[in-house]
Amino acid sequence: MGLRIGTLGHKEQKALGIHHGVLIQAVYPGPAAFIGLHSGMAILSINQQRVDSPEQFAQLVKGLPANTPISMRVRSHHESLFVVITLPG
């Protein structure tokens, strides 16, 4: 996917106005960069499954099919967006 994910701390939760998710710490060339994700954003859900920890995020991503559009709910500032990402095969 091209992301480094971290825990969403209280400071980030307050700044983004949310109570769950994982923090995007870095974006590398790949699918995530292609759709415009950037560091400082939070990922709230993948395929309508709530994300609460980096470990859970890794497990969810591991089970996703390649070459299939995947929906993700992300948060940037005080706006939530649904984006679609396709993982390479």
PDB file of C-alpha atoms in Angstrom, residues 6-8 23 25 27 36 41 68 72 79 83:
ATOM      1  CA  GLY A   6       1.289   4.497  13.787  1.00  0.00           C
ATOM      2  CA  THR A   7      -0.905   4.790  16.837  1.00  0.00           C
ATOM      3  CA  LEU A   8      -3.303   7.718  16.928  1.00  0.00           C
ATOM      4  CA  LEU A  23      -2.221   7.728  11.982  1.00  0.00           C
ATOM      5  CA  GLN A  25       3.136   8.634   9.539  1.00  0.00           C
ATOM      6  CA  VAL A  27       3.537   7.753   2.481  1.00  0.00           C
ATOM      7  CA  GLY A  36      -3.442  11.494  -2.438  1.00  0.00           C
ATOM      8  CA  MET A  41      -4.188  11.857   8.003  1.00  0.00           C
ATOM      9  CA  THR A  68      -9.851  -5.065  -6.409  1.00  0.00           C
ATOM     10  CA  MET A  72     -11.231   3.478   3.046  1.00  0.00           C
ATOM     11  CA  GLU A  79     -13.202  16.369   7.164  1.00  0.00           C
ATOM     12  CA  VAL A  83     -11.365   7.013  -0.938  1.00  0.00           C
TER      13      VAL A  83
END
